[in-house]
PDB file of C-alpha atoms in Angstrom:
ATOM      1  CA  ALA A 995      93.754  95.633 103.901  1.00  0.00           C
ATOM      2  CA  GLN A 996      97.391  96.140 103.553  1.00  0.00           C
ATOM      3  CA  SER A 997     100.215  93.902 104.656  1.00  0.00           C
ATOM      4  CA  VAL A 998     104.435  94.409 104.644  1.00  0.00           C
ATOM      5  CA  THR A 999     106.616  92.250 104.150  1.00  0.00           C
ATOM      6  CA  GLN A1000     110.458  92.698 104.560  1.00  0.00           C
ATOM      7  CA  LEU A1001     112.111  89.623 102.775  1.00  0.00           C
ATOM      8  CA  ASP A1002     115.480  90.239 105.624  1.00  0.00           C
ATOM      9  CA  SER A1003     115.142  90.261 108.948  1.00  0.00           C
ATOM     10  CA  GLN A1004     119.103  91.140 108.927  1.00  0.00           C
ATOM     11  CA  VAL A1005     121.486  92.691 106.323  1.00  0.00           C
ATOM     12  CA  PRO A1006     125.090  92.393 107.665  1.00  0.00           C
ATOM     13  CA  VAL A1007     127.197  94.342 105.183  1.00  0.00           C
ATOM     14  CA  PHE A1008     130.723  96.087 104.727  1.00  0.00           C
ATOM     15  CA  GLU A1009     131.480  99.806 105.072  1.00  0.00           C
ATOM     16  CA  GLU A1010     131.386 101.346 101.526  1.00  0.00           C
ATOM     17  CA  ALA A1011     129.283  98.483  99.997  1.00  0.00           C
ATOM     18  CA  PRO A1012     126.090  99.367  98.329  1.00  0.00           C
ATOM     19  CA  VAL A1013     123.047  97.635  99.905  1.00  0.00           C
ATOM     20  CA  GLU A1014     119.537  96.760  99.101  1.00  0.00           C
ATOM     21  CA  LEU A1015     116.990  96.304 102.265  1.00  0.00           C
ATOM     22  CA  ARG A1016     113.465  94.637 100.749  1.00  0.00           C
ATOM     23  CA  CYS A1017     110.304  95.297 100.773  1.00  0.00           C
ATOM     24  CA  ASN A1018     106.820  93.784  99.023  1.00  0.00           C
ATOM     25  CA  TYR A1019     103.294  94.660  99.927  1.00  0.00           C
ATOM     26  CA  SER A1020      99.494  93.939  98.951  1.00  0.00           C
ATOM     27  CA  SER A1021      96.967  96.002  98.750  1.00  0.00           C
ATOM     28  CA  SER A1022      93.501  96.100  96.887  1.00  0.00           C
ATOM     29  CA  VAL A1023      93.952  99.452  96.907  1.00  0.00           C
ATOM     30  CA  SER A1024      95.967 101.985  96.010  1.00  0.00           C
ATOM     31  CA  VAL A1025      98.673 103.182  98.592  1.00  0.00           C
ATOM     32  CA  TYR A1026     101.394 105.448  99.837  1.00  0.00           C
ATOM     33  CA  LEU A1027     104.319 103.631 100.817  1.00  0.00           C
ATOM     34  CA  PHE A1028     107.288 104.814 103.138  1.00  0.00           C
ATOM     35  CA  TRP A1029     110.490 103.820 104.656  1.00  0.00           C
ATOM     36  CA  TYR A1030     111.374 104.523 108.492  1.00  0.00           C
ATOM     37  CA  VAL A1031     114.932 104.398 110.114  1.00  0.00           C
ATOM     38  CA  GLN A1032     115.443 103.584 113.913  1.00  0.00           C
ATOM     39  CA  TYR A1033     118.805 104.598 115.313  1.00  0.00           C
ATOM     40  CA  PRO A1034     119.590 102.846 118.629  1.00  0.00           C
ATOM     41  CA  ASN A1035     117.826 103.772 121.630  1.00  0.00           C
ATOM     42  CA  GLN A1036     116.023 106.105 119.255  1.00  0.00           C
ATOM     43  CA  GLY A1037     112.063 106.928 117.647  1.00  0.00           C
ATOM     44  CA  LEU A1038     111.539 106.106 113.866  1.00  0.00           C
ATOM     45  CA  GLN A1039     112.466 109.195 111.347  1.00  0.00           C
ATOM     46  CA  LEU A1040     110.953 109.129 108.116  1.00  0.00           C
ATOM     47  CA  LEU A1041     113.871 108.252 105.697  1.00  0.00           C
ATOM     48  CA  LEU A1042     111.795 108.957 102.728  1.00  0.00           C
ATOM     49  CA  LYS A1043     108.089 108.391 100.792  1.00  0.00           C
ATOM     50  CA  TYR A1044     106.154 107.898  98.116  1.00  0.00           C
ATOM     51  CA  LEU A1045     102.803 109.170  97.410  1.00  0.00           C
ATOM     52  CA  SER A1046     102.642 109.698  93.669  1.00  0.00           C
ATOM     53  CA  GLY A1047     104.545 110.769  90.642  1.00  0.00           C
ATOM     54  CA  SER A1048     108.048 109.591  89.778  1.00  0.00           C
ATOM     55  CA  THR A1049     108.175 105.998  91.078  1.00  0.00           C
ATOM     56  CA  LEU A1050     111.796 106.840  92.023  1.00  0.00           C
ATOM     57  CA  VAL A1051     112.233 108.429  95.594  1.00  0.00           C
ATOM     58  CA  LYS A1052     114.814 109.808  97.378  1.00  0.00           C
ATOM     59  CA  GLY A1053     115.622 109.945 100.552  1.00  0.00           C
ATOM     60  CA  ILE A1054     117.867 111.722 103.511  1.00  0.00           C
ATOM     61  CA  ASN A1055     121.291 110.176 104.145  1.00  0.00           C
ATOM     62  CA  GLY A1056     121.788 109.333 100.432  1.00  0.00           C
ATOM     63  CA  PHE A1057     118.815 106.588 100.351  1.00  0.00           C
ATOM     64  CA  GLU A1058     116.361 105.941  97.568  1.00  0.00           C
ATOM     65  CA  ALA A1059     113.673 103.605  96.756  1.00  0.00           C
ATOM     66  CA  GLU A1060     111.857 102.584  93.799  1.00  0.00           C
ATOM     67  CA  PHE A1061     108.188 101.971  93.921  1.00  0.00           C
ATOM     68  CA  ASN A1062     107.343  98.778  91.205  1.00  0.00           C
ATOM     69  CA  LYS A1063     103.400  98.555  91.229  1.00  0.00           C
ATOM     70  CA  SER A1064     103.577  95.080  88.990  1.00  0.00           C
ATOM     71  CA  GLN A1065     105.850  93.583  91.472  1.00  0.00           C
ATOM     72  CA  THR A1066     104.592  95.529  94.625  1.00  0.00           C
ATOM     73  CA  SER A1067     108.185  96.469  95.892  1.00  0.00           C
ATOM     74  CA  PHE A1068     109.226  99.348  97.394  1.00  0.00           C
ATOM     75  CA  HIS A1069     112.918  98.249  98.002  1.00  0.00           C
ATOM     76  CA  LEU A1070     115.274 100.609  99.675  1.00  0.00           C
ATOM     77  CA  ARG A1071     119.202 100.801  98.455  1.00  0.00           C
ATOM     78  CA  LYS A1072     122.185 102.736  99.186  1.00  0.00           C
ATOM     79  CA  PRO A1073     125.497 102.874  96.471  1.00  0.00           C
ATOM     80  CA  SER A1074     127.898 103.115  99.365  1.00  0.00           C
ATOM     81  CA  VAL A1075     126.856 102.521 103.328  1.00  0.00           C
ATOM     82  CA  HIS A1076     128.685 104.465 106.456  1.00  0.00           C
ATOM     83  CA  ILE A1077     129.220 102.737 109.503  1.00  0.00           C
ATOM     84  CA  SER A1078     126.202 105.281 110.600  1.00  0.00           C
ATOM     85  CA  ASP A1079     123.698 103.827 108.439  1.00  0.00           C
ATOM     86  CA  THR A1080     123.487 100.608 111.256  1.00  0.00           C
ATOM     87  CA  ALA A1081     119.851 100.751 112.256  1.00  0.00           C
ATOM     88  CA  GLU A1082     116.624  99.026 111.980  1.00  0.00           C
ATOM     89  CA  TYR A1083     114.776 100.051 108.622  1.00  0.00           C
ATOM     90  CA  PHE A1084     111.003  99.770 108.675  1.00  0.00           C
ATOM     91  CA  CYS A1085     108.482  99.519 105.290  1.00  0.00           C
ATOM     92  CA  ALA A1086     105.263 100.762 105.954  1.00  0.00           C
ATOM     93  CA  VAL A1087     102.616 101.256 103.739  1.00  0.00           C
ATOM     94  CA  SER A1088      98.761 103.123 104.173  1.00  0.00           C
ATOM     95  CA  ASP A1089      95.545 103.281 101.799  1.00  0.00           C
ATOM     96  CA  GLN A1090      95.427 106.635 100.142  1.00  0.00           C
ATOM     97  CA  GLY A1091      92.701 107.338 102.572  1.00  0.00           C
ATOM     98  CA  GLN A1092      92.564 110.168 105.079  1.00  0.00           C
ATOM     99  CA  GLY A1093      92.306 108.132 107.637  1.00  0.00           C
ATOM    100  CA  GLY A1094      94.803 105.497 106.036  1.00  0.00           C
ATOM    101  CA  LYS A1095      96.060 103.780 108.644  1.00  0.00           C
ATOM    102  CA  LEU A1096     100.085 102.914 108.674  1.00  0.00           C
ATOM    103  CA  ILE A1097     100.728  99.306 108.765  1.00  0.00           C
ATOM    104  CA  PHE A1098     104.773  98.396 109.093  1.00  0.00           C
ATOM    105  CA  GLY A1099     106.700  95.216 108.094  1.00  0.00           C
ATOM    106  CA  GLN A1100     108.498  93.318 110.938  1.00  0.00           C
ATOM    107  CA  GLY A1101     111.832  95.287 109.824  1.00  0.00           C
ATOM    108  CA  THR A1102     115.399  94.766 108.682  1.00  0.00           C
ATOM    109  CA  GLU A1103     118.072  95.374 110.995  1.00  0.00           C
ATOM    110  CA  LEU A1104     121.157  96.836 108.883  1.00  0.00           C
ATOM    111  CA  SER A1105     124.303  95.749 110.334  1.00  0.00           C
ATOM    112  CA  VAL A1106     127.728  97.711 108.653  1.00  0.00           C
ATOM    113  CA  LYS A1107     131.001  96.588 109.565  1.00  0.00           C
ATOM    114  CA  PRO A1108     134.364  98.408 108.862  1.00  0.00           C
TER     115      PRO A1108
ATOM    116  CA  GLU B1091     111.326 122.054 118.279  1.00  0.00           C
ATOM    117  CA  ALA B1092     108.593 120.218 117.153  1.00  0.00           C
ATOM    118  CA  GLN B1093     108.487 116.632 119.036  1.00  0.00           C
ATOM    119  CA  VAL B1094     106.182 113.861 120.475  1.00  0.00           C
ATOM    120  CA  THR B1095     107.738 113.797 124.239  1.00  0.00           C
ATOM    121  CA  GLN B1096     106.968 110.524 126.013  1.00  0.00           C
ATOM    122  CA  ASN B1097     107.524 109.601 130.219  1.00  0.00           C
ATOM    123  CA  PRO B1098     108.870 107.445 131.306  1.00  0.00           C
ATOM    124  CA  ARG B1099     111.152 106.816 128.700  1.00  0.00           C
ATOM    125  CA  TYR B1100     111.923 103.441 131.108  1.00  0.00           C
ATOM    126  CA  LEU B1101     110.040 101.794 133.145  1.00  0.00           C
ATOM    127  CA  ILE B1102     110.167  98.316 135.417  1.00  0.00           C
ATOM    128  CA  THR B1103     107.067  97.614 137.103  1.00  0.00           C
ATOM    129  CA  VAL B1104     105.173  94.542 138.428  1.00  0.00           C
ATOM    130  CA  THR B1105     102.113  92.469 137.680  1.00  0.00           C
ATOM    131  CA  GLY B1106      98.901  94.166 138.495  1.00  0.00           C
ATOM    132  CA  LYS B1107     100.213  97.825 139.552  1.00  0.00           C
ATOM    133  CA  LYS B1108      98.972  99.935 137.273  1.00  0.00           C
ATOM    134  CA  LEU B1109     100.828 102.561 135.313  1.00  0.00           C
ATOM    135  CA  THR B1110     100.140 105.333 132.913  1.00  0.00           C
ATOM    136  CA  VAL B1111     102.807 106.357 130.352  1.00  0.00           C
ATOM    137  CA  THR B1112     102.501 109.564 128.906  1.00  0.00           C
ATOM    138  CA  CYS B1113     102.462 111.236 125.351  1.00  0.00           C
ATOM    139  CA  SER B1114     102.459 115.184 124.289  1.00  0.00           C
ATOM    140  CA  GLN B1115     102.921 116.603 121.184  1.00  0.00           C
ATOM    141  CA  ASN B1116     103.423 120.496 120.737  1.00  0.00           C
ATOM    142  CA  MET B1117     102.534 120.040 116.733  1.00  0.00           C
ATOM    143  CA  ASN B1118      98.785 120.530 116.991  1.00  0.00           C
ATOM    144  CA  HIS B1119      98.154 117.258 115.586  1.00  0.00           C
ATOM    145  CA  GLU B1120      94.977 116.028 114.922  1.00  0.00           C
ATOM    146  CA  TYR B1121      95.883 112.401 114.919  1.00  0.00           C
ATOM    147  CA  MET B1122      97.756 110.378 117.479  1.00  0.00           C
ATOM    148  CA  SER B1123      98.495 106.732 118.268  1.00  0.00           C
ATOM    149  CA  TRP B1124     100.134 104.000 120.195  1.00  0.00           C
ATOM    150  CA  TYR B1125     102.267 101.394 119.142  1.00  0.00           C
ATOM    151  CA  ARG B1126     104.231  98.297 120.537  1.00  0.00           C
ATOM    152  CA  GLN B1127     107.383  97.403 119.501  1.00  0.00           C
ATOM    153  CA  ASP B1128     108.294  93.634 119.512  1.00  0.00           C
ATOM    154  CA  PRO B1129     110.901  91.659 117.776  1.00  0.00           C
ATOM    155  CA  GLY B1130     110.154  90.064 114.352  1.00  0.00           C
ATOM    156  CA  LEU B1131     106.829  91.404 114.647  1.00  0.00           C
ATOM    157  CA  GLY B1132     107.462  95.420 114.070  1.00  0.00           C
ATOM    158  CA  LEU B1133     105.286  97.853 114.996  1.00  0.00           C
ATOM    159  CA  ARG B1134     101.717  97.036 116.083  1.00  0.00           C
ATOM    160  CA  GLN B1135      99.090  99.832 116.554  1.00  0.00           C
ATOM    161  CA  ILE B1136      97.664  99.450 119.605  1.00  0.00           C
ATOM    162  CA  TYR B1137      94.860 102.570 120.069  1.00  0.00           C
ATOM    163  CA  TYR B1138      94.703 105.653 117.624  1.00  0.00           C
ATOM    164  CA  SER B1139      92.785 108.921 118.319  1.00  0.00           C
ATOM    165  CA  MET B1140      91.444 111.162 114.857  1.00  0.00           C
ATOM    166  CA  ASN B1141      90.939 114.421 117.760  1.00  0.00           C
ATOM    167  CA  VAL B1142      89.932 115.189 121.079  1.00  0.00           C
ATOM    168  CA  GLU B1143      87.204 112.862 122.631  1.00  0.00           C
ATOM    169  CA  VAL B1144      87.534 110.511 119.436  1.00  0.00           C
ATOM    170  CA  THR B1145      89.212 106.994 120.238  1.00  0.00           C
ATOM    171  CA  ASP B1146      89.531 103.874 118.267  1.00  0.00           C
ATOM    172  CA  LYS B1147      91.185 100.092 119.097  1.00  0.00           C
ATOM    173  CA  GLY B1148      94.480  99.448 116.470  1.00  0.00           C
ATOM    174  CA  ASP B1149      95.490  95.595 115.774  1.00  0.00           C
ATOM    175  CA  VAL B1150      96.629  94.894 119.869  1.00  0.00           C
ATOM    176  CA  PRO B1151      94.396  96.801 122.017  1.00  0.00           C
ATOM    177  CA  GLU B1152      93.660  94.191 124.599  1.00  0.00           C
ATOM    178  CA  GLY B1153      94.752  95.099 128.278  1.00  0.00           C
ATOM    179  CA  TYR B1154      94.965  98.933 127.492  1.00  0.00           C
ATOM    180  CA  LYS B1155      93.271 102.004 127.361  1.00  0.00           C
ATOM    181  CA  VAL B1156      93.356 105.935 126.279  1.00  0.00           C
ATOM    182  CA  SER B1157      91.758 108.544 127.043  1.00  0.00           C
ATOM    183  CA  ARG B1158      91.956 111.969 124.265  1.00  0.00           C
ATOM    184  CA  LYS B1159      90.803 115.194 126.464  1.00  0.00           C
ATOM    185  CA  GLU B1160      92.985 117.579 124.899  1.00  0.00           C
ATOM    186  CA  LYS B1161      94.352 117.925 121.832  1.00  0.00           C
ATOM    187  CA  ARG B1162      98.368 117.665 122.690  1.00  0.00           C
ATOM    188  CA  ASN B1163      97.997 114.373 125.107  1.00  0.00           C
ATOM    189  CA  PHE B1164      97.439 111.190 124.646  1.00  0.00           C
ATOM    190  CA  PRO B1165      98.387 109.055 127.775  1.00  0.00           C
ATOM    191  CA  LEU B1166      98.066 105.073 127.766  1.00  0.00           C
ATOM    192  CA  ILE B1167      96.450 103.154 130.849  1.00  0.00           C
ATOM    193  CA  LEU B1168      97.508  99.882 131.598  1.00  0.00           C
ATOM    194  CA  GLU B1169      95.028  99.001 134.653  1.00  0.00           C
ATOM    195  CA  SER B1170      96.628  95.681 135.472  1.00  0.00           C
ATOM    196  CA  PRO B1171      99.799  95.377 133.370  1.00  0.00           C
ATOM    197  CA  SER B1172     101.293  91.570 132.996  1.00  0.00           C
ATOM    198  CA  PRO B1173     104.651  90.272 131.376  1.00  0.00           C
ATOM    199  CA  ASN B1174     103.174  90.090 127.817  1.00  0.00           C
ATOM    200  CA  GLN B1175     102.797  94.067 128.090  1.00  0.00           C
ATOM    201  CA  THR B1176     106.400  94.019 128.430  1.00  0.00           C
ATOM    202  CA  SER B1177     107.771  96.012 125.041  1.00  0.00           C
ATOM    203  CA  LEU B1178     108.946  99.287 123.618  1.00  0.00           C
ATOM    204  CA  TYR B1179     105.855 101.636 122.876  1.00  0.00           C
ATOM    205  CA  PHE B1180     106.127 104.606 120.951  1.00  0.00           C
ATOM    206  CA  CYS B1181     103.774 107.408 120.715  1.00  0.00           C
ATOM    207  CA  ALA B1182     103.240 109.630 117.465  1.00  0.00           C
ATOM    208  CA  SER B1183     101.424 111.897 116.067  1.00  0.00           C
ATOM    209  CA  ARG B1184     100.682 113.458 112.585  1.00  0.00           C
ATOM    210  CA  PRO B1185      98.069 115.893 110.877  1.00  0.00           C
ATOM    211  CA  GLN B1186      94.923 115.133 109.057  1.00  0.00           C
ATOM    212  CA  GLY B1187      94.407 115.421 105.683  1.00  0.00           C
ATOM    213  CA  PHE B1188      94.800 113.555 102.122  1.00  0.00           C
ATOM    214  CA  GLY B1189      98.777 112.169 101.756  1.00  0.00           C
ATOM    215  CA  ALA B1190      99.544 113.672 105.256  1.00  0.00           C
ATOM    216  CA  ASN B1191     100.199 110.116 106.733  1.00  0.00           C
ATOM    217  CA  VAL B1192     104.059 111.022 107.999  1.00  0.00           C
ATOM    218  CA  LEU B1193     104.193 110.304 111.457  1.00  0.00           C
ATOM    219  CA  THR B1194     105.826 111.675 113.680  1.00  0.00           C
ATOM    220  CA  PHE B1195     107.126 109.147 116.906  1.00  0.00           C
ATOM    221  CA  GLY B1196     108.201 110.200 119.996  1.00  0.00           C
ATOM    222  CA  ALA B1197     111.791 108.298 121.270  1.00  0.00           C
ATOM    223  CA  GLY B1198     109.882 105.602 123.049  1.00  0.00           C
ATOM    224  CA  SER B1199     109.168 103.944 126.171  1.00  0.00           C
ATOM    225  CA  ARG B1200     110.948 100.719 127.662  1.00  0.00           C
ATOM    226  CA  LEU B1201     108.197  98.669 129.832  1.00  0.00           C
ATOM    227  CA  THR B1202     109.267  95.903 131.801  1.00  0.00           C
ATOM    228  CA  VAL B1203     106.350  93.892 133.595  1.00  0.00           C
ATOM    229  CA  LEU B1204     107.708  91.522 136.114  1.00  0.00           C
TER     230      LEU B1204
END
């Protein structure tokens, strides 16, 4: 079974500052990794995913994440945030089977202040 | 537009009054799932369906029922709602297949049980 831990429940940051949202996972098998974003009063949308290949994954809106197998981490980064990045971010993991169930972390609330 | 549609978006009801939250997708996806989102707990899977007439329990199925009579629809039924089912509910779908674990989410249904 897999599990996901998002290490920060809230991250306040000033506009144009860099940000890192931390995610650690545990699994006994190979996994796929995802970051989803939830803007206020909306559903979740995919930010980026790691399936295989390069460990540095680029997503939408200037976000990127790095898969680190030895540290079982998949931290999300952005070099310069905007007010519009204020949202809740969810890290998720699934095994690589066809019916792989998606397991979500607890979420990190990113608050960008002017 | 490819989407997952949930109704109602907001509902206030009373303990014991049966209700149904509908979910419909127009992407011909085989897999559909229901999640509930609670503060500090992330998203937890209630039920999922791999295809028509195939449903299975997720992590928190107690107090819920589902059915999958048609590929596009996956309603969530609360036969006798209780206050601990007050939550934000999301329906999601995806195609089957390896590496296809990217879910498309509905906009959410906020349910309050008094």
